[in-house]
mmCIF file of C-alpha atoms in Angstrom:
data_model
loop_
_atom_site.group_PDB
_atom_site.id
_atom_site.type_symbol
_atom_site.label_atom_id
_atom_site.label_comp_id
_atom_site.label_asym_id
_atom_site.label_seq_id
_atom_site.Cartn_x
_atom_site.Cartn_y
_atom_site.Cartn_z
ATOM 1 C CA MET A 1 -46.634 -11.222 74.329
ATOM 2 C CA ILE A 2 -46.428 -7.526 73.436
ATOM 3 C CA ASN A 3 -45.823 -5.259 76.422
ATOM 4 C CA LEU A 4 -48.641 -2.757 75.951
ATOM 5 C CA PRO A 5 -48.326 0.819 77.184
ATOM 6 C CA THR A 6 -50.550 2.043 80.018
ATOM 7 C CA PHE A 7 -52.027 5.330 81.208
ATOM 8 C CA ASP A 8 -48.803 5.889 83.151
ATOM 9 C CA ASP A 9 -47.045 6.136 79.780
ATOM 10 C CA VAL A 10 -49.592 8.731 78.633
ATOM 11 C CA SER A 11 -48.967 10.723 81.824
ATOM 12 C CA ALA A 12 -45.204 10.531 81.302
ATOM 13 C CA ALA A 13 -45.628 11.663 77.704
ATOM 14 C CA SER A 14 -47.706 14.597 78.907
ATOM 15 C CA GLU A 15 -44.785 15.790 81.037
ATOM 16 C CA ARG A 16 -42.302 15.127 78.242
ATOM 17 C CA ILE A 17 -44.113 17.233 75.643
ATOM 18 C CA LYS A 18 -45.040 20.052 78.036
ATOM 19 C CA GLY A 19 -43.725 23.357 76.741
ATOM 20 C CA GLN A 20 -43.434 21.997 73.193
ATOM 21 C CA ALA A 21 -46.908 20.737 72.243
ATOM 22 C CA HIS A 22 -49.803 23.187 72.469
ATOM 23 C CA LYS A 23 -52.611 22.573 74.923
ATOM 24 C CA THR A 24 -55.263 22.831 72.224
ATOM 25 C CA PRO A 25 -58.623 24.528 72.794
ATOM 26 C CA VAL A 26 -61.900 22.770 73.500
ATOM 27 C CA MET A 27 -64.694 24.416 71.532
ATOM 28 C CA THR A 28 -68.461 24.217 71.709
ATOM 29 C CA SER A 29 -71.266 25.205 69.349
ATOM 30 C CA ARG A 30 -74.803 26.048 70.421
ATOM 31 C CA THR A 31 -75.953 25.082 66.928
ATOM 32 C CA VAL A 32 -74.371 21.631 67.233
ATOM 33 C CA ASP A 33 -75.781 21.121 70.723
ATOM 34 C CA GLU A 34 -79.277 21.985 69.520
ATOM 35 C CA ALA A 35 -78.977 19.804 66.412
ATOM 36 C CA LEU A 36 -77.789 16.746 68.354
ATOM 37 C CA GLY A 37 -79.771 17.377 71.521
ATOM 38 C CA ALA A 38 -76.527 16.918 73.438
ATOM 39 C CA GLN A 39 -73.632 18.866 74.923
ATOM 40 C CA VAL A 40 -70.715 18.482 72.520
ATOM 41 C CA PHE A 41 -67.076 19.298 73.254
ATOM 42 C CA PHE A 42 -64.673 19.529 70.307
ATOM 43 C CA LYS A 43 -60.999 18.904 71.119
ATOM 44 C CA CYS A 44 -59.365 20.960 68.374
ATOM 45 C CA GLU A 45 -56.083 19.341 67.376
ATOM 46 C CA ASN A 46 -56.211 21.349 64.146
ATOM 47 C CA PHE A 47 -54.649 24.048 66.368
ATOM 48 C CA GLN A 48 -51.780 21.774 67.416
ATOM 49 C CA ARG A 49 -48.246 22.526 66.206
ATOM 50 C CA MET A 50 -47.920 21.558 62.514
ATOM 51 C CA GLY A 51 -51.725 21.414 62.413
ATOM 52 C CA ALA A 52 -52.481 17.947 63.790
ATOM 53 C CA PHE A 53 -52.327 15.683 66.859
ATOM 54 C CA LYS A 54 -49.352 13.838 65.374
ATOM 55 C CA PHE A 55 -46.875 16.267 66.919
ATOM 56 C CA ARG A 56 -47.652 14.835 70.361
ATOM 57 C CA GLY A 57 -46.549 11.292 69.555
ATOM 58 C CA ALA A 58 -43.642 12.292 67.348
ATOM 59 C CA PHE A 59 -42.065 14.599 69.903
ATOM 60 C CA ASN A 60 -42.611 12.097 72.695
ATOM 61 C CA ALA A 61 -40.894 9.335 70.718
ATOM 62 C CA LEU A 62 -37.932 11.419 69.508
ATOM 63 C CA SER A 63 -37.322 12.994 72.914
ATOM 64 C CA LYS A 64 -36.522 9.507 74.243
ATOM 65 C CA PHE A 65 -33.705 8.935 71.712
ATOM 66 C CA SER A 66 -30.229 8.172 73.026
ATOM 67 C CA PRO A 67 -27.350 10.464 71.972
ATOM 68 C CA GLU A 68 -26.330 7.819 69.414
ATOM 69 C CA GLN A 69 -29.833 7.685 67.928
ATOM 70 C CA ARG A 70 -30.034 11.462 67.751
ATOM 71 C CA LYS A 71 -26.766 11.641 65.841
ATOM 72 C CA ALA A 72 -27.740 8.924 63.329
ATOM 73 C CA GLY A 73 -31.176 10.371 62.691
ATOM 74 C CA VAL A 74 -34.768 9.249 62.301
ATOM 75 C CA VAL A 75 -36.707 7.826 59.357
ATOM 76 C CA ALA A 76 -40.494 7.763 59.094
ATOM 77 C CA PHE A 77 -43.178 7.027 56.523
ATOM 78 C CA SER A 78 -46.378 9.042 56.281
ATOM 79 C CA SER A 79 -49.030 10.495 53.986
ATOM 80 C CA GLY A 80 -48.464 13.856 55.596
ATOM 81 C CA ASN A 81 -49.232 14.654 59.223
ATOM 82 C CA HIS A 82 -46.794 12.200 60.832
ATOM 83 C CA ALA A 83 -44.239 13.346 58.260
ATOM 84 C CA GLN A 84 -44.589 16.944 59.370
ATOM 85 C CA ALA A 85 -44.653 15.972 63.039
ATOM 86 C CA ILE A 86 -41.420 13.975 62.811
ATOM 87 C CA ALA A 87 -39.710 16.652 60.710
ATOM 88 C CA LEU A 88 -40.656 19.438 63.137
ATOM 89 C CA SER A 89 -39.818 17.417 66.247
ATOM 90 C CA ALA A 90 -36.481 16.421 64.733
ATOM 91 C CA LYS A 91 -35.715 20.054 63.921
ATOM 92 C CA ILE A 92 -36.457 21.114 67.511
ATOM 93 C CA LEU A 93 -34.292 18.311 68.905
ATOM 94 C CA GLY A 94 -31.474 18.658 66.361
ATOM 95 C CA ILE A 95 -32.028 15.223 64.781
ATOM 96 C CA PRO A 96 -31.625 14.566 61.002
ATOM 97 C CA ALA A 97 -34.922 13.320 59.526
ATOM 98 C CA THR A 98 -35.739 11.326 56.371
ATOM 99 C CA ILE A 99 -39.440 11.042 55.510
ATOM 100 C CA VAL A 100 -40.966 8.547 53.065
ATOM 101 C CA MET A 101 -44.081 10.140 51.517
ATOM 102 C CA PRO A 102 -46.478 9.090 48.716
ATOM 103 C CA HIS A 103 -46.001 11.061 45.521
ATOM 104 C CA ASP A 104 -49.683 12.085 45.651
ATOM 105 C CA ALA A 105 -49.518 13.419 49.227
ATOM 106 C CA PRO A 106 -51.158 16.861 49.630
ATOM 107 C CA ALA A 107 -48.754 19.507 48.349
ATOM 108 C CA ALA A 108 -49.145 21.569 51.519
ATOM 109 C CA LYS A 109 -48.062 18.624 53.673
ATOM 110 C CA VAL A 110 -45.020 17.915 51.473
ATOM 111 C CA ALA A 111 -44.014 21.584 51.478
ATOM 112 C CA ALA A 112 -44.386 21.808 55.260
ATOM 113 C CA THR A 113 -42.355 18.633 55.809
ATOM 114 C CA GLN A 114 -39.537 19.964 53.653
ATOM 115 C CA GLY A 115 -39.857 23.374 55.300
ATOM 116 C CA TYR A 116 -39.217 21.771 58.677
ATOM 117 C CA GLY A 117 -35.992 20.337 57.276
ATOM 118 C CA GLY A 118 -37.167 16.822 56.441
ATOM 119 C CA ASN A 119 -35.470 14.988 53.549
ATOM 120 C CA VAL A 120 -38.461 13.643 51.585
ATOM 121 C CA VAL A 121 -38.231 10.352 49.666
ATOM 122 C CA PHE A 122 -41.261 9.712 47.444
ATOM 123 C CA TYR A 123 -43.007 6.403 46.654
ATOM 124 C CA ASP A 124 -46.193 5.133 44.964
ATOM 125 C CA ARG A 125 -48.720 4.283 47.679
ATOM 126 C CA TYR A 126 -50.621 1.918 45.380
ATOM 127 C CA THR A 127 -47.674 -0.172 44.127
ATOM 128 C CA GLU A 128 -44.867 0.185 46.678
ATOM 129 C CA ASP A 129 -44.498 -0.814 50.342
ATOM 130 C CA ARG A 130 -43.662 2.266 52.411
ATOM 131 C CA GLU A 131 -42.772 0.197 55.456
ATOM 132 C CA GLN A 132 -40.187 -1.783 53.531
ATOM 133 C CA ILE A 133 -38.735 1.405 52.066
ATOM 134 C CA GLY A 134 -38.502 2.845 55.570
ATOM 135 C CA ARG A 135 -36.855 -0.288 56.976
ATOM 136 C CA ASP A 136 -34.334 -0.359 54.121
ATOM 137 C CA LEU A 137 -33.394 3.294 54.657
ATOM 138 C CA ALA A 138 -33.063 2.821 58.417
ATOM 139 C CA GLU A 139 -30.814 -0.206 57.965
ATOM 140 C CA LYS A 140 -28.698 1.442 55.296
ATOM 141 C CA HIS A 141 -28.043 4.638 57.271
ATOM 142 C CA GLY A 142 -28.271 3.358 60.845
ATOM 143 C CA GLN A 143 -31.327 5.489 61.523
ATOM 144 C CA THR A 144 -34.177 4.744 63.943
ATOM 145 C CA LEU A 145 -37.511 4.022 62.278
ATOM 146 C CA ILE A 146 -40.510 5.620 63.981
ATOM 147 C CA PRO A 147 -43.768 4.334 62.441
ATOM 148 C CA SER A 148 -46.780 6.608 62.203
ATOM 149 C CA TYR A 149 -48.934 4.701 64.668
ATOM 150 C CA ASP A 150 -47.732 1.249 65.736
ATOM 151 C CA HIS A 151 -45.266 2.339 68.411
ATOM 152 C CA PRO A 152 -45.740 2.587 72.213
ATOM 153 C CA ASP A 153 -44.152 6.035 72.506
ATOM 154 C CA VAL A 154 -46.143 7.383 69.556
ATOM 155 C CA LEU A 155 -49.541 6.211 70.789
ATOM 156 C CA SER A 156 -48.775 7.280 74.367
ATOM 157 C CA GLY A 157 -48.077 10.773 73.083
ATOM 158 C CA GLN A 158 -51.314 10.830 71.075
ATOM 159 C CA GLY A 159 -53.262 9.874 74.186
ATOM 160 C CA THR A 160 -52.312 13.169 75.815
ATOM 161 C CA ALA A 161 -54.991 14.869 73.674
ATOM 162 C CA ALA A 162 -57.723 12.859 75.411
ATOM 163 C CA LYS A 163 -56.055 13.368 78.788
ATOM 164 C CA GLU A 164 -56.260 17.129 78.302
ATOM 165 C CA LEU A 165 -59.893 16.929 77.194
ATOM 166 C CA PHE A 166 -61.060 14.968 80.242
ATOM 167 C CA GLU A 167 -59.042 17.119 82.613
ATOM 168 C CA GLU A 168 -60.718 20.226 81.179
ATOM 169 C CA VAL A 169 -64.354 19.138 80.781
ATOM 170 C CA GLY A 170 -64.695 16.159 83.127
ATOM 171 C CA SER A 171 -66.255 12.788 82.394
ATOM 172 C CA LEU A 172 -68.176 12.164 79.184
ATOM 173 C CA ASP A 173 -70.903 9.775 78.075
ATOM 174 C CA ALA A 174 -69.422 9.189 74.604
ATOM 175 C CA PHE A 175 -66.204 10.086 72.776
ATOM 176 C CA PHE A 176 -65.643 9.923 68.997
ATOM 177 C CA VAL A 177 -62.077 9.609 67.699
ATOM 178 C CA PRO A 178 -60.803 9.320 64.075
ATOM 179 C CA LEU A 179 -59.194 5.988 63.206
ATOM 180 C CA GLY A 180 -56.472 5.205 60.689
ATOM 181 C CA GLY A 181 -53.822 2.836 62.001
ATOM 182 C CA GLY A 182 -55.015 3.236 65.566
ATOM 183 C CA GLY A 183 -52.312 5.329 67.220
ATOM 184 C CA LEU A 184 -54.685 8.129 68.186
ATOM 185 C CA LEU A 185 -57.560 5.837 69.142
ATOM 186 C CA SER A 186 -55.466 3.454 71.244
ATOM 187 C CA GLY A 187 -53.748 6.323 73.058
ATOM 188 C CA CYS A 188 -57.101 7.998 73.689
ATOM 189 C CA ALA A 189 -58.457 4.653 74.912
ATOM 190 C CA LEU A 190 -55.808 4.504 77.649
ATOM 191 C CA ALA A 191 -56.772 7.991 78.834
ATOM 192 C CA THR A 192 -60.510 7.369 78.535
ATOM 193 C CA ARG A 193 -60.531 4.195 80.591
ATOM 194 C CA GLU A 194 -58.513 5.913 83.333
ATOM 195 C CA LEU A 195 -60.248 9.302 83.455
ATOM 196 C CA SER A 196 -63.814 8.537 82.317
ATOM 197 C CA PRO A 197 -64.225 4.742 82.696
ATOM 198 C CA SER A 198 -67.911 4.522 81.783
ATOM 199 C CA CYS A 199 -67.565 6.669 78.632
ATOM 200 C CA LYS A 200 -68.523 4.920 75.392
ATOM 201 C CA LEU A 201 -65.505 5.162 73.097
ATOM 202 C CA TYR A 202 -65.943 5.003 69.321
ATOM 203 C CA GLY A 203 -63.304 4.870 66.612
ATOM 204 C CA VAL A 204 -64.405 6.280 63.258
ATOM 205 C CA GLU A 205 -62.821 5.436 59.905
ATOM 206 C CA PRO A 206 -63.654 6.080 56.238
ATOM 207 C CA GLU A 207 -66.442 3.945 54.828
ATOM 208 C CA ALA A 208 -64.151 2.959 51.945
ATOM 209 C CA GLY A 209 -61.486 1.680 54.339
ATOM 210 C CA ASN A 210 -63.230 -0.161 57.168
ATOM 211 C CA ASP A 211 -60.386 -2.547 58.014
ATOM 212 C CA GLY A 212 -60.530 -1.450 61.642
ATOM 213 C CA GLN A 213 -64.233 -2.167 61.918
ATOM 214 C CA ARG A 214 -63.773 -5.583 60.342
ATOM 215 C CA SER A 215 -60.786 -6.328 62.581
ATOM 216 C CA PHE A 216 -62.674 -5.250 65.689
ATOM 217 C CA ARG A 217 -65.676 -7.417 64.886
ATOM 218 C CA THR A 218 -63.777 -10.526 63.793
ATOM 219 C CA GLY A 219 -61.115 -10.387 66.505
ATOM 220 C CA SER A 220 -58.072 -10.431 64.203
ATOM 221 C CA ILE A 221 -56.277 -7.809 62.117
ATOM 222 C CA VAL A 222 -57.763 -7.496 58.619
ATOM 223 C CA HIS A 223 -55.566 -6.228 55.767
ATOM 224 C CA ILE A 224 -57.105 -4.288 52.867
ATOM 225 C CA ASP A 225 -55.878 -2.513 49.738
ATOM 226 C CA THR A 226 -55.205 1.196 50.108
ATOM 227 C CA PRO A 227 -58.702 2.709 50.302
ATOM 228 C CA LYS A 228 -59.760 5.433 47.902
ATOM 229 C CA THR A 229 -61.130 8.169 50.132
ATOM 230 C CA ILE A 230 -60.711 11.911 50.621
ATOM 231 C CA ALA A 231 -59.647 11.135 54.215
ATOM 232 C CA ASP A 232 -55.964 10.811 53.261
ATOM 233 C CA GLY A 233 -54.887 10.672 56.899
ATOM 234 C CA ALA A 234 -56.819 7.420 57.323
ATOM 235 C CA GLN A 235 -55.771 5.584 54.156
ATOM 236 C CA THR A 236 -54.106 2.870 56.209
ATOM 237 C CA GLN A 237 -54.395 -0.790 55.243
ATOM 238 C CA TYR A 238 -54.450 -2.408 58.682
ATOM 239 C CA LEU A 239 -54.237 -1.783 62.415
ATOM 240 C CA GLY A 240 -50.989 -2.268 64.310
ATOM 241 C CA GLN A 241 -49.703 -5.083 66.491
ATOM 242 C CA VAL A 242 -49.554 -2.653 69.413
ATOM 243 C CA THR A 243 -52.649 -0.565 68.657
ATOM 244 C CA PHE A 244 -55.104 -3.385 67.909
ATOM 245 C CA PRO A 245 -54.972 -5.170 71.303
ATOM 246 C CA ILE A 246 -55.690 -1.889 73.097
ATOM 247 C CA ILE A 247 -58.547 -1.056 70.720
ATOM 248 C CA GLN A 248 -59.955 -4.563 71.069
ATOM 249 C CA ARG A 249 -59.852 -4.302 74.869
ATOM 250 C CA ASP A 250 -60.888 -0.684 75.486
ATOM 251 C CA VAL A 251 -63.030 0.551 72.555
ATOM 252 C CA ASP A 252 -66.801 0.045 72.415
ATOM 253 C CA ASP A 253 -67.262 0.025 68.637
ATOM 254 C CA ILE A 254 -65.782 1.103 65.300
ATOM 255 C CA LEU A 255 -68.015 3.231 63.059
ATOM 256 C CA THR A 256 -67.598 4.576 59.520
ATOM 257 C CA ALA A 257 -68.387 7.764 57.618
ATOM 258 C CA SER A 258 -68.751 8.359 53.893
ATOM 259 C CA ASP A 259 -66.781 10.953 51.936
ATOM 260 C CA ALA A 260 -70.040 12.860 51.357
ATOM 261 C CA GLU A 261 -70.617 13.053 55.118
ATOM 262 C CA LEU A 262 -67.063 14.295 55.647
ATOM 263 C CA ILE A 263 -67.542 17.063 53.082
ATOM 264 C CA ASP A 264 -70.785 18.088 54.768
ATOM 265 C CA CYS A 265 -69.000 18.264 58.125
ATOM 266 C CA MET A 266 -66.128 20.264 56.625
ATOM 267 C CA ALA A 267 -68.613 22.765 55.227
ATOM 268 C CA PHE A 268 -70.487 23.044 58.515
ATOM 269 C CA MET A 269 -67.331 23.591 60.556
ATOM 270 C CA ALA A 270 -66.027 26.182 58.115
ATOM 271 C CA THR A 271 -69.250 28.184 57.883
ATOM 272 C CA ARG A 272 -70.711 27.843 61.391
ATOM 273 C CA MET A 273 -67.654 27.283 63.620
ATOM 274 C CA LYS A 274 -65.039 29.099 61.488
ATOM 275 C CA LEU A 275 -62.753 26.052 61.607
ATOM 276 C CA VAL A 276 -60.610 24.687 58.780
ATOM 277 C CA VAL A 277 -60.658 20.908 59.268
ATOM 278 C CA GLU A 278 -59.165 18.303 56.934
ATOM 279 C CA PRO A 279 -61.425 15.421 55.816
ATOM 280 C CA THR A 280 -59.897 12.915 58.260
ATOM 281 C CA GLY A 281 -60.448 15.375 61.090
ATOM 282 C CA CYS A 282 -64.206 15.291 60.472
ATOM 283 C CA LEU A 283 -64.637 11.542 61.012
ATOM 284 C CA GLY A 284 -65.652 11.809 64.667
ATOM 285 C CA PHE A 285 -68.189 14.589 64.079
ATOM 286 C CA ALA A 286 -69.719 12.695 61.141
ATOM 287 C CA ALA A 287 -70.300 9.626 63.332
ATOM 288 C CA ALA A 288 -71.731 11.686 66.177
ATOM 289 C CA ARG A 289 -74.269 13.160 63.771
ATOM 290 C CA GLN A 290 -75.237 9.658 62.669
ATOM 291 C CA MET A 291 -75.924 8.684 66.299
ATOM 292 C CA LYS A 292 -78.098 11.717 67.084
ATOM 293 C CA THR A 293 -80.945 9.614 68.477
ATOM 294 C CA GLU A 294 -78.723 7.707 70.916
ATOM 295 C CA LEU A 295 -76.945 10.859 72.111
ATOM 296 C CA GLN A 296 -79.928 12.831 73.371
ATOM 297 C CA GLY A 297 -79.140 14.549 76.662
ATOM 298 C CA LYS A 298 -75.564 13.207 76.743
ATOM 299 C CA ARG A 299 -72.157 14.837 77.175
ATOM 300 C CA ILE A 300 -70.148 14.102 74.045
ATOM 301 C CA GLY A 301 -66.496 14.490 73.086
ATOM 302 C CA VAL A 302 -65.381 14.807 69.459
ATOM 303 C CA LEU A 303 -61.705 14.842 68.591
ATOM 304 C CA ILE A 304 -60.819 16.962 65.560
ATOM 305 C CA SER A 305 -57.556 15.357 64.515
ATOM 306 C CA GLY A 306 -56.145 17.979 62.156
ATOM 307 C CA GLY A 307 -56.577 20.865 59.754
ATOM 308 C CA ASN A 308 -53.883 20.281 57.151
ATOM 309 C CA VAL A 309 -55.597 20.577 53.785
ATOM 310 C CA ASP A 310 -54.631 22.475 50.619
ATOM 311 C CA MET A 311 -56.885 25.517 50.330
ATOM 312 C CA ALA A 312 -57.530 24.817 46.646
ATOM 313 C CA ARG A 313 -58.587 21.254 47.486
ATOM 314 C CA PHE A 314 -60.612 22.478 50.434
ATOM 315 C CA ALA A 315 -62.514 24.909 48.230
ATOM 316 C CA ASN A 316 -62.967 22.284 45.519
ATOM 317 C CA LEU A 317 -64.392 19.716 47.931
ATOM 318 C CA LEU A 318 -66.880 22.222 49.336
ATOM 319 C CA THR A 319 -68.073 23.441 45.934
ATOM 320 C CA SER A 320 -68.033 20.224 43.859
#
């Protein structure tokens, strides 16, 4: 049996990251409220350090390292946001960091990771196994491997975003959270069930990569090939051994959004809310728009997971 983290772990993480992670703003839009017929609260993790929620879990995990672990260093694998989060957290804590990244990762995310002092090792996401590469590096150099989502300390840290949201706005009727490997969703689930027990909690993943939805509905983890989607932060192939049981227990449903819907949401947020949001960060908003009829008169939370996107790509997506 896996010893699953609890809300107490989220609370402890909240204290651990205080003074390092930003308490990100909650934004509203009269236009969105009128369009959905609901009161919508956006938790803007695009304003988090390094531009995404991932800093919360990374700093929480690394801050628990022993002196021996800190000296040996950390290794992680990531398409970008976890890479930056680990590199920045390691820099703050004085820990050497090696990051395994796909060779087609967004240039801005690679540059930021290296800028934070991370030693980047590239791989082909379609032909190579990043987890195996990470394990091999950790074993060879005596480093500690911190996965991007399937780790109790990582997901507990991610859950602090939801904790902050509920503490600021109170209970909600529904909450939409982006889903890749499940670190963010499972952490948010722990906070949701504690602070707003009756809230409907939805994970949202790319239509092209609905492994989470299939896993949730069949009751066992489904593995898929790397999905081809603009939501690079959610190009995971399966949920984790730690994240899936929490999602299965505490989440109400898993929804999907198409790339076209994500682009439309990116354009809306940029033009009407003046927010730069990466495709993955739009998953929750896209699903909320789909459920307009069911959300009438409700109080809704939408987690914007990040804003790390190359400006050239951002412009291209919005004009193509």
